[in-house]
Amino acid sequence: EAKKEKVSLKDKIKAVVFEREVIIDEGKLEGILSELEMILLESDVAFDVVDEITQKLKDSLVGRRKKIGQKLSDIVIDELKSILKDILDRNRFDFDEFVRNVDKPANILFVGVNGTGKTTTIAKIAKRLTSQGYSVVVAAGDTFRAGAIEQLEEHAKNLGVKIIKHKTGADPAAVIFDAIKHAEAKGIDIVLSDTAGRMHTKKNLIDQLGKIKRVTKPALTIFVDESLAGNDAIERARMFNDAVGIDGSILTKLDADPKGGTAISISYITGKPVLFVGTGQSYDDLEKFSSEWLIGRIFD
Ligand code: GDP
């Protein structure tokens, strides 16, 4: 009897000491979390997003039991990677599969401000689709900016793709509508529609994009911005998503952005996936985005 008691008391004491050692509390986390916050901020993850991520880490880790021999930093990193993966893969769909299954002709609308690489990105997508065997027409829907039509025309010529255009100042909804009619008549699979990125006022722009959406019913609306732009890109993503609703984003100029956190912020704020990244100025410099790739780039 006595011997048994003694052993069980020892076990109890061990258990108490063990439990104190293995339950993760906020104090233990603090140092690691503040270092992680710095890493994320330095990688261009927006402040609000970092705040939310840290809160999520605390919520999920405080009170959790740590196994013997497990390093706290490893647990935190694993949890952080899984939070980031959740953010990056929210509403994710496969672009190629989408194109394969969508009713043809399908109108894909590109929105975003000028100068970020939107026209080049449309050309890159056109190249990708034609090399997969789809027929493509581009619609010159930026009728506001002088030179925008010619710029798209140049790409269309280089790629041997038909362009539907009206004059500068014309109604972009009518241009895109015409391109869809053309695609229907000619059995063309995909219409890639450019839009204005800037107008006299933000309200003009939003009203115009709203009308384009109503009239041309895009199968997909893609927001384009540059990875380099950090917080500016994030604010624009929020604006375009709130105003017209987007299904995904393409981030350009990743080749010039060693940080890469913009993708996390934009996914978080819009709740929509980054589909591709631009990695250079040529038509082939477009890569499918994956959460694993970005997470690897940040942590490995
Ligand atoms: P838009 O005004 O948004 O249509 O912008 P453009 O398509 O004209 O692109 C603006 C500039 O960015 C051009 O010089 C493009 O060659 C360049 N650009 C576009 N995408 C990329 C990219 O992924 N990487 C790099 N380095 N440059 C790019």
mmCIF file of C-alpha atoms and ligand atoms in Angstrom:
data_model
loop_
_atom_site.group_PDB
_atom_site.id
_atom_site.type_symbol
_atom_site.label_atom_id
_atom_site.label_comp_id
_atom_site.label_asym_id
_atom_site.label_seq_id
_atom_site.Cartn_x
_atom_site.Cartn_y
_atom_site.Cartn_z
ATOM 1 C CA GLU A 1 0.000 0.000 0.000
ATOM 2 C CA ALA A 2 2.595 2.524 1.230
ATOM 3 C CA LYS A 3 4.933 1.786 -1.633
ATOM 4 C CA LYS A 4 2.164 2.260 -4.162
ATOM 5 C CA GLU A 5 1.228 5.633 -2.615
ATOM 6 C CA LYS A 6 4.821 6.819 -2.816
ATOM 7 C CA VAL A 7 5.116 5.979 -6.514
ATOM 8 C CA SER A 8 1.877 7.604 -7.409
ATOM 9 C CA LEU A 9 2.875 10.746 -5.498
ATOM 10 C CA LYS A 10 6.101 10.900 -7.496
ATOM 11 C CA ASP A 11 4.072 10.481 -10.673
ATOM 12 C CA LYS A 12 1.740 13.230 -9.602
ATOM 13 C CA ILE A 13 4.628 15.590 -8.933
ATOM 14 C CA LYS A 14 6.208 14.706 -12.259
ATOM 15 C CA ALA A 15 2.917 15.306 -13.968
ATOM 16 C CA VAL A 16 2.563 18.756 -12.369
ATOM 17 C CA VAL A 17 6.097 19.774 -13.294
ATOM 18 C CA PHE A 18 5.661 18.325 -16.754
ATOM 19 C CA GLU A 19 2.408 20.191 -17.322
ATOM 20 C CA ARG A 20 3.953 23.501 -16.280
ATOM 21 C CA GLU A 21 6.694 22.890 -18.773
ATOM 22 C CA VAL A 22 4.495 21.998 -21.678
ATOM 23 C CA ILE A 23 1.554 24.353 -21.629
ATOM 24 C CA ILE A 24 2.288 27.263 -23.950
ATOM 25 C CA ASP A 25 1.449 30.604 -22.353
ATOM 26 C CA GLU A 26 1.472 34.112 -23.712
ATOM 27 C CA GLY A 27 4.681 35.012 -21.893
ATOM 28 C CA LYS A 28 6.599 32.215 -23.600
ATOM 29 C CA LEU A 29 5.236 33.268 -26.984
ATOM 30 C CA GLU A 30 5.871 36.975 -26.712
ATOM 31 C CA GLY A 31 9.498 37.052 -27.835
ATOM 32 C CA ILE A 32 8.931 34.805 -30.818
ATOM 33 C CA LEU A 33 5.779 36.632 -31.889
ATOM 34 C CA SER A 34 7.381 40.051 -31.837
ATOM 35 C CA GLU A 35 10.259 38.757 -33.966
ATOM 36 C CA LEU A 36 7.787 37.206 -36.392
ATOM 37 C CA GLU A 37 5.855 40.467 -36.602
ATOM 38 C CA MET A 38 9.067 42.173 -37.683
ATOM 39 C CA ILE A 39 9.792 39.556 -40.349
ATOM 40 C CA LEU A 40 6.287 39.855 -41.775
ATOM 41 C CA LEU A 41 6.291 43.658 -41.753
ATOM 42 C CA GLU A 42 9.698 43.689 -43.439
ATOM 43 C CA SER A 43 8.305 41.311 -46.088
ATOM 44 C CA ASP A 44 5.619 43.902 -46.932
ATOM 45 C CA VAL A 45 2.763 42.209 -45.155
ATOM 46 C CA ALA A 46 0.387 45.038 -44.195
ATOM 47 C CA PHE A 47 0.242 46.106 -40.552
ATOM 48 C CA ASP A 48 -3.426 45.138 -40.053
ATOM 49 C CA VAL A 49 -2.771 41.734 -41.555
ATOM 50 C CA VAL A 50 0.253 41.148 -39.314
ATOM 51 C CA ASP A 51 -1.867 42.115 -36.324
ATOM 52 C CA GLU A 52 -4.561 39.612 -37.263
ATOM 53 C CA ILE A 53 -2.040 36.868 -37.917
ATOM 54 C CA THR A 54 -0.410 37.439 -34.518
ATOM 55 C CA GLN A 55 -3.805 37.328 -32.823
ATOM 56 C CA LYS A 56 -4.645 34.085 -34.614
ATOM 57 C CA LEU A 57 -1.326 32.600 -33.537
ATOM 58 C CA LYS A 58 -2.016 33.531 -29.919
ATOM 59 C CA ASP A 59 -5.565 32.167 -30.064
ATOM 60 C CA SER A 60 -4.440 28.875 -31.447
ATOM 61 C CA LEU A 61 -1.219 28.404 -29.436
ATOM 62 C CA VAL A 62 -1.859 29.753 -25.925
ATOM 63 C CA GLY A 63 -2.910 26.855 -23.729
ATOM 64 C CA ARG A 64 -1.762 24.258 -26.219
ATOM 65 C CA ARG A 65 0.375 21.424 -24.814
ATOM 66 C CA LYS A 66 3.825 21.044 -26.199
ATOM 67 C CA LYS A 67 5.243 17.546 -26.629
ATOM 68 C CA ILE A 68 8.546 16.679 -24.987
ATOM 69 C CA GLY A 69 11.473 17.689 -27.153
ATOM 70 C CA GLN A 70 9.376 19.880 -29.438
ATOM 71 C CA LYS A 71 10.785 23.354 -29.915
ATOM 72 C CA LEU A 72 8.349 26.211 -29.358
ATOM 73 C CA SER A 73 9.750 28.039 -32.385
ATOM 74 C CA ASP A 74 8.989 25.032 -34.616
ATOM 75 C CA ILE A 75 5.401 24.898 -33.376
ATOM 76 C CA VAL A 76 4.942 28.617 -33.979
ATOM 77 C CA ILE A 77 6.428 28.448 -37.489
ATOM 78 C CA ASP A 78 4.246 25.467 -38.431
ATOM 79 C CA GLU A 79 1.144 27.227 -37.157
ATOM 80 C CA LEU A 80 2.112 30.436 -38.953
ATOM 81 C CA LYS A 81 2.644 28.573 -42.220
ATOM 82 C CA SER A 82 -0.769 26.993 -41.878
ATOM 83 C CA ILE A 83 -2.435 30.361 -41.163
ATOM 84 C CA LEU A 84 -0.713 31.856 -44.218
ATOM 85 C CA LYS A 85 -1.723 28.901 -46.372
ATOM 86 C CA ASP A 86 -5.351 29.371 -45.282
ATOM 87 C CA ILE A 87 -5.196 33.045 -46.242
ATOM 88 C CA LEU A 88 -3.497 32.411 -49.594
ATOM 89 C CA ASP A 89 -5.790 29.536 -50.605
ATOM 90 C CA ARG A 90 -9.121 31.086 -49.655
ATOM 91 C CA ASN A 91 -11.522 30.595 -52.583
ATOM 92 C CA ARG A 92 -8.662 29.200 -54.652
ATOM 93 C CA PHE A 93 -9.522 27.652 -58.014
ATOM 94 C CA ASP A 94 -7.381 26.376 -60.832
ATOM 95 C CA PHE A 95 -7.318 28.854 -63.714
ATOM 96 C CA ASP A 96 -6.636 26.209 -66.396
ATOM 97 C CA GLU A 97 -9.458 24.026 -65.141
ATOM 98 C CA PHE A 98 -11.754 27.038 -65.050
ATOM 99 C CA VAL A 99 -10.943 27.900 -68.666
ATOM 100 C CA ARG A 100 -11.420 24.281 -69.717
ATOM 101 C CA ASN A 101 -14.883 24.038 -68.175
ATOM 102 C CA VAL A 102 -16.318 27.517 -68.687
ATOM 103 C CA ASP A 103 -19.055 28.133 -71.293
ATOM 104 C CA LYS A 104 -17.471 29.630 -74.409
ATOM 105 C CA PRO A 105 -17.013 32.342 -75.356
ATOM 106 C CA ALA A 106 -15.982 33.442 -71.884
ATOM 107 C CA ASN A 107 -15.245 37.044 -71.070
ATOM 108 C CA ILE A 108 -12.344 37.612 -68.681
ATOM 109 C CA LEU A 109 -12.214 41.170 -67.357
ATOM 110 C CA PHE A 110 -8.983 42.754 -66.134
ATOM 111 C CA VAL A 111 -9.174 45.647 -63.668
ATOM 112 C CA GLY A 112 -6.504 47.735 -61.954
ATOM 113 C CA VAL A 113 -4.688 51.035 -62.270
ATOM 114 C CA ASN A 114 -2.409 51.941 -65.198
ATOM 115 C CA GLY A 115 1.302 51.420 -65.171
ATOM 116 C CA THR A 116 1.269 48.286 -63.064
ATOM 117 C CA GLY A 117 1.549 45.898 -66.011
ATOM 118 C CA LYS A 118 -2.103 45.210 -66.771
ATOM 119 C CA THR A 119 -1.784 45.381 -70.575
ATOM 120 C CA THR A 120 1.343 43.237 -70.565
ATOM 121 C CA THR A 121 -0.429 40.742 -68.299
ATOM 122 C CA ILE A 122 -3.372 40.494 -70.698
ATOM 123 C CA ALA A 123 -0.863 39.760 -73.454
ATOM 124 C CA LYS A 124 0.834 37.110 -71.290
ATOM 125 C CA ILE A 125 -2.510 35.416 -70.602
ATOM 126 C CA ALA A 126 -3.343 35.594 -74.329
ATOM 127 C CA LYS A 127 -0.031 33.869 -75.118
ATOM 128 C CA ARG A 128 -0.645 31.225 -72.464
ATOM 129 C CA LEU A 129 -4.155 30.483 -73.731
ATOM 130 C CA THR A 130 -3.282 30.400 -77.433
ATOM 131 C CA SER A 131 -0.352 28.076 -76.749
ATOM 132 C CA GLN A 132 -2.799 25.785 -74.943
ATOM 133 C CA GLY A 133 -4.878 25.700 -78.123
ATOM 134 C CA TYR A 134 -7.620 28.181 -77.254
ATOM 135 C CA SER A 135 -8.675 30.936 -79.614
ATOM 136 C CA VAL A 136 -8.544 34.408 -78.110
ATOM 137 C CA VAL A 137 -9.726 37.928 -78.891
ATOM 138 C CA VAL A 138 -8.708 40.997 -76.896
ATOM 139 C CA ALA A 139 -11.078 43.900 -76.241
ATOM 140 C CA ALA A 140 -9.617 47.412 -75.989
ATOM 141 C CA GLY A 141 -11.795 48.502 -73.088
ATOM 142 C CA ASP A 142 -9.487 51.234 -71.822
ATOM 143 C CA THR A 143 -10.979 53.972 -73.962
ATOM 144 C CA PHE A 144 -9.988 56.677 -71.486
ATOM 145 C CA ARG A 145 -6.202 56.784 -71.506
ATOM 146 C CA ALA A 146 -4.580 58.121 -74.668
ATOM 147 C CA GLY A 147 -2.424 55.414 -76.192
ATOM 148 C CA ALA A 148 -4.024 52.507 -74.332
ATOM 149 C CA ILE A 149 -5.716 51.124 -77.455
ATOM 150 C CA GLU A 150 -2.501 51.303 -79.501
ATOM 151 C CA GLN A 151 -0.570 49.620 -76.707
ATOM 152 C CA LEU A 152 -2.939 46.651 -76.615
ATOM 153 C CA GLU A 153 -2.978 46.604 -80.411
ATOM 154 C CA GLU A 154 0.806 46.264 -80.484
ATOM 155 C CA HIS A 155 0.657 43.220 -78.191
ATOM 156 C CA ALA A 156 -2.194 41.707 -80.229
ATOM 157 C CA LYS A 157 -0.126 42.121 -83.398
ATOM 158 C CA ASN A 158 2.927 40.511 -81.802
ATOM 159 C CA LEU A 159 0.843 37.542 -80.688
ATOM 160 C CA GLY A 160 -1.247 37.226 -83.837
ATOM 161 C CA VAL A 161 -4.446 37.751 -81.886
ATOM 162 C CA LYS A 162 -7.483 39.716 -83.071
ATOM 163 C CA ILE A 163 -8.328 42.969 -81.270
ATOM 164 C CA ILE A 164 -11.744 44.617 -81.092
ATOM 165 C CA LYS A 165 -11.473 48.374 -80.581
ATOM 166 C CA HIS A 166 -13.463 51.579 -80.873
ATOM 167 C CA LYS A 167 -12.182 55.142 -80.684
ATOM 168 C CA THR A 168 -10.706 56.753 -77.563
ATOM 169 C CA GLY A 169 -13.607 58.102 -75.516
ATOM 170 C CA ALA A 170 -16.023 55.381 -76.690
ATOM 171 C CA ASP A 171 -18.175 53.380 -74.264
ATOM 172 C CA PRO A 172 -15.987 50.479 -73.050
ATOM 173 C CA ALA A 173 -19.026 48.315 -72.287
ATOM 174 C CA ALA A 174 -19.932 48.585 -75.989
ATOM 175 C CA VAL A 175 -16.386 47.618 -77.046
ATOM 176 C CA ILE A 176 -16.358 44.527 -74.851
ATOM 177 C CA PHE A 177 -19.910 43.647 -75.889
ATOM 178 C CA ASP A 178 -18.788 43.800 -79.533
ATOM 179 C CA ALA A 179 -15.809 41.583 -78.771
ATOM 180 C CA ILE A 180 -18.126 38.993 -77.218
ATOM 181 C CA LYS A 181 -20.442 39.154 -80.272
ATOM 182 C CA HIS A 182 -17.396 38.722 -82.501
ATOM 183 C CA ALA A 183 -16.261 35.713 -80.464
ATOM 184 C CA GLU A 184 -19.742 34.171 -80.678
ATOM 185 C CA ALA A 185 -19.872 34.680 -84.450
ATOM 186 C CA LYS A 186 -16.373 33.280 -85.045
ATOM 187 C CA GLY A 187 -16.391 30.507 -82.461
ATOM 188 C CA ILE A 188 -13.614 32.124 -80.413
ATOM 189 C CA ASP A 189 -13.141 30.689 -76.911
ATOM 190 C CA ILE A 190 -11.943 33.527 -74.735
ATOM 191 C CA VAL A 191 -12.369 37.321 -74.702
ATOM 192 C CA LEU A 192 -9.696 39.131 -72.687
ATOM 193 C CA SER A 193 -11.013 42.579 -71.807
ATOM 194 C CA ASP A 194 -8.853 45.527 -70.843
ATOM 195 C CA THR A 195 -10.418 48.339 -68.808
ATOM 196 C CA ALA A 196 -9.467 51.854 -67.757
ATOM 197 C CA GLY A 197 -7.411 52.123 -64.611
ATOM 198 C CA ARG A 198 -7.941 55.758 -63.985
ATOM 199 C CA MET A 199 -10.644 58.286 -64.899
ATOM 200 C CA HIS A 200 -11.532 61.857 -63.938
ATOM 201 C CA THR A 201 -12.751 60.649 -60.570
ATOM 202 C CA LYS A 202 -12.820 57.368 -58.699
ATOM 203 C CA LYS A 203 -16.624 57.471 -58.930
ATOM 204 C CA ASN A 204 -16.464 57.716 -62.757
ATOM 205 C CA LEU A 205 -14.194 54.697 -62.811
ATOM 206 C CA ILE A 206 -16.332 52.627 -60.459
ATOM 207 C CA ASP A 207 -19.530 53.540 -62.316
ATOM 208 C CA GLN A 208 -17.900 52.588 -65.606
ATOM 209 C CA LEU A 209 -16.630 49.246 -64.310
ATOM 210 C CA GLY A 210 -20.067 48.568 -62.805
ATOM 211 C CA LYS A 211 -21.699 49.168 -66.161
ATOM 212 C CA ILE A 212 -19.150 46.948 -67.924
ATOM 213 C CA LYS A 213 -19.918 44.157 -65.471
ATOM 214 C CA ARG A 214 -23.674 44.499 -65.916
ATOM 215 C CA VAL A 215 -23.535 44.637 -69.702
ATOM 216 C CA THR A 216 -20.770 42.121 -70.459
ATOM 217 C CA LYS A 217 -21.234 39.639 -67.578
ATOM 218 C CA PRO A 218 -17.608 38.508 -67.210
ATOM 219 C CA ALA A 219 -17.000 34.875 -66.304
ATOM 220 C CA LEU A 220 -13.999 36.059 -64.320
ATOM 221 C CA THR A 221 -12.832 39.438 -63.032
ATOM 222 C CA ILE A 222 -9.119 39.642 -62.337
ATOM 223 C CA PHE A 223 -7.387 42.436 -60.446
ATOM 224 C CA VAL A 224 -3.854 43.263 -61.613
ATOM 225 C CA ASP A 225 -1.301 45.189 -59.603
ATOM 226 C CA GLU A 226 2.401 45.138 -58.934
ATOM 227 C CA SER A 227 3.913 43.233 -56.069
ATOM 228 C CA LEU A 228 6.409 46.045 -55.527
ATOM 229 C CA ALA A 229 3.696 48.556 -54.646
ATOM 230 C CA GLY A 230 3.092 47.069 -51.184
ATOM 231 C CA ASN A 231 0.509 49.061 -49.248
ATOM 232 C CA ASP A 232 -0.650 51.033 -52.300
ATOM 233 C CA ALA A 233 -1.437 47.789 -54.115
ATOM 234 C CA ILE A 234 -3.262 46.478 -51.067
ATOM 235 C CA GLU A 235 -5.464 49.588 -50.833
ATOM 236 C CA ARG A 236 -6.242 49.359 -54.555
ATOM 237 C CA ALA A 237 -7.142 45.690 -54.234
ATOM 238 C CA ARG A 238 -9.563 46.594 -51.460
ATOM 239 C CA MET A 239 -11.052 49.408 -53.553
ATOM 240 C CA PHE A 240 -11.564 47.344 -56.722
ATOM 241 C CA ASN A 241 -12.896 44.360 -54.811
ATOM 242 C CA ASP A 242 -15.389 46.485 -52.861
ATOM 243 C CA ALA A 243 -16.432 48.394 -55.978
ATOM 244 C CA VAL A 244 -16.781 45.628 -58.567
ATOM 245 C CA GLY A 245 -15.943 42.307 -56.926
ATOM 246 C CA ILE A 246 -12.941 40.309 -58.102
ATOM 247 C CA ASP A 247 -12.392 36.556 -58.426
ATOM 248 C CA GLY A 248 -8.629 36.631 -58.141
ATOM 249 C CA SER A 249 -5.491 38.703 -58.626
ATOM 250 C CA ILE A 250 -2.354 38.709 -60.705
ATOM 251 C CA LEU A 251 0.720 40.333 -59.190
ATOM 252 C CA THR A 252 3.283 41.683 -61.621
ATOM 253 C CA LYS A 253 6.976 42.482 -61.232
ATOM 254 C CA LEU A 254 7.685 39.798 -58.675
ATOM 255 C CA ASP A 255 11.119 39.601 -60.292
ATOM 256 C CA ALA A 256 11.778 43.060 -58.882
ATOM 257 C CA ASP A 257 10.273 42.366 -55.456
ATOM 258 C CA PRO A 258 12.365 40.217 -53.138
ATOM 259 C CA LYS A 259 9.795 40.502 -50.349
ATOM 260 C CA GLY A 260 6.607 38.979 -51.660
ATOM 261 C CA GLY A 261 4.340 39.809 -48.721
ATOM 262 C CA THR A 262 1.964 41.822 -50.898
ATOM 263 C CA ALA A 263 0.414 38.551 -52.074
ATOM 264 C CA ILE A 264 -0.477 37.643 -48.499
ATOM 265 C CA SER A 265 -2.071 41.022 -47.801
ATOM 266 C CA ILE A 266 -4.047 41.112 -51.038
ATOM 267 C CA SER A 267 -5.355 37.581 -50.514
ATOM 268 C CA TYR A 268 -6.285 38.450 -46.952
ATOM 269 C CA ILE A 269 -8.062 41.697 -47.799
ATOM 270 C CA THR A 270 -9.959 40.447 -50.848
ATOM 271 C CA GLY A 271 -10.497 36.856 -49.721
ATOM 272 C CA LYS A 272 -9.602 35.859 -53.282
ATOM 273 C CA PRO A 273 -6.538 33.976 -54.517
ATOM 274 C CA VAL A 274 -3.495 35.249 -56.361
ATOM 275 C CA LEU A 275 -3.657 33.253 -59.594
ATOM 276 C CA PHE A 276 -0.440 34.187 -61.372
ATOM 277 C CA VAL A 277 2.652 36.266 -60.874
ATOM 278 C CA GLY A 278 4.545 38.238 -63.489
ATOM 279 C CA THR A 279 8.262 37.562 -63.404
ATOM 280 C CA GLY A 280 9.585 39.711 -66.244
ATOM 281 C CA GLN A 281 8.758 41.738 -69.331
ATOM 282 C CA SER A 282 8.463 39.006 -71.938
ATOM 283 C CA TYR A 283 5.220 37.206 -72.798
ATOM 284 C CA ASP A 284 6.436 33.978 -71.225
ATOM 285 C CA ASP A 285 7.224 35.581 -67.875
ATOM 286 C CA LEU A 286 4.019 34.495 -66.182
ATOM 287 C CA GLU A 287 3.937 31.801 -63.527
ATOM 288 C CA LYS A 288 1.127 30.073 -61.752
ATOM 289 C CA PHE A 289 1.028 31.139 -58.128
ATOM 290 C CA SER A 290 1.062 28.611 -55.319
ATOM 291 C CA SER A 291 0.884 29.201 -51.585
ATOM 292 C CA GLU A 292 3.647 26.635 -50.950
ATOM 293 C CA TRP A 293 5.975 28.501 -53.264
ATOM 294 C CA LEU A 294 5.447 31.844 -51.526
ATOM 295 C CA ILE A 295 5.677 30.378 -48.023
ATOM 296 C CA GLY A 296 8.885 28.612 -49.015
ATOM 297 C CA ARG A 297 10.242 31.860 -50.359
ATOM 298 C CA ILE A 298 9.583 33.635 -47.064
ATOM 299 C CA PHE A 299 10.714 30.960 -44.603
ATOM 300 C CA ASP A 300 13.201 28.637 -46.279
HETATM 301 P P1 GDP B 1 -0.355 49.082 -67.775
HETATM 302 O O1 GDP B 1 -0.314 50.563 -67.893
HETATM 303 O O2 GDP B 1 -0.823 48.656 -66.423
HETATM 304 O O3 GDP B 1 -1.075 48.406 -68.857
HETATM 305 O O4 GDP B 1 1.177 48.615 -67.779
HETATM 306 P P2 GDP B 1 2.048 47.929 -68.913
HETATM 307 O O5 GDP B 1 1.514 46.621 -69.270
HETATM 308 O O6 GDP B 1 2.284 48.895 -70.001
HETATM 309 O O7 GDP B 1 3.399 47.683 -68.106
HETATM 310 C C1 GDP B 1 4.160 48.743 -67.562
HETATM 311 C C2 GDP B 1 5.629 48.341 -67.567
HETATM 312 O O8 GDP B 1 5.832 47.256 -66.675
HETATM 313 C C3 GDP B 1 6.091 47.855 -68.926
HETATM 314 O O9 GDP B 1 7.383 48.359 -69.158
HETATM 315 C C4 GDP B 1 6.123 46.331 -68.772
HETATM 316 O O10 GDP B 1 7.075 45.714 -69.599
HETATM 317 C C5 GDP B 1 6.505 46.191 -67.324
HETATM 318 N N1 GDP B 1 6.065 44.909 -66.726
HETATM 319 C C6 GDP B 1 4.844 44.321 -66.792
HETATM 320 N N2 GDP B 1 4.844 43.162 -66.112
HETATM 321 C C7 GDP B 1 6.093 42.986 -65.610
HETATM 322 C C8 GDP B 1 6.724 41.965 -64.800
HETATM 323 O O11 GDP B 1 6.143 40.957 -64.369
HETATM 324 N N3 GDP B 1 8.051 42.167 -64.476
HETATM 325 C C9 GDP B 1 8.732 43.268 -64.902
HETATM 326 N N4 GDP B 1 10.006 43.383 -64.532
HETATM 327 N N5 GDP B 1 8.163 44.229 -65.651
HETATM 328 C C10 GDP B 1 6.874 44.106 -66.011
#
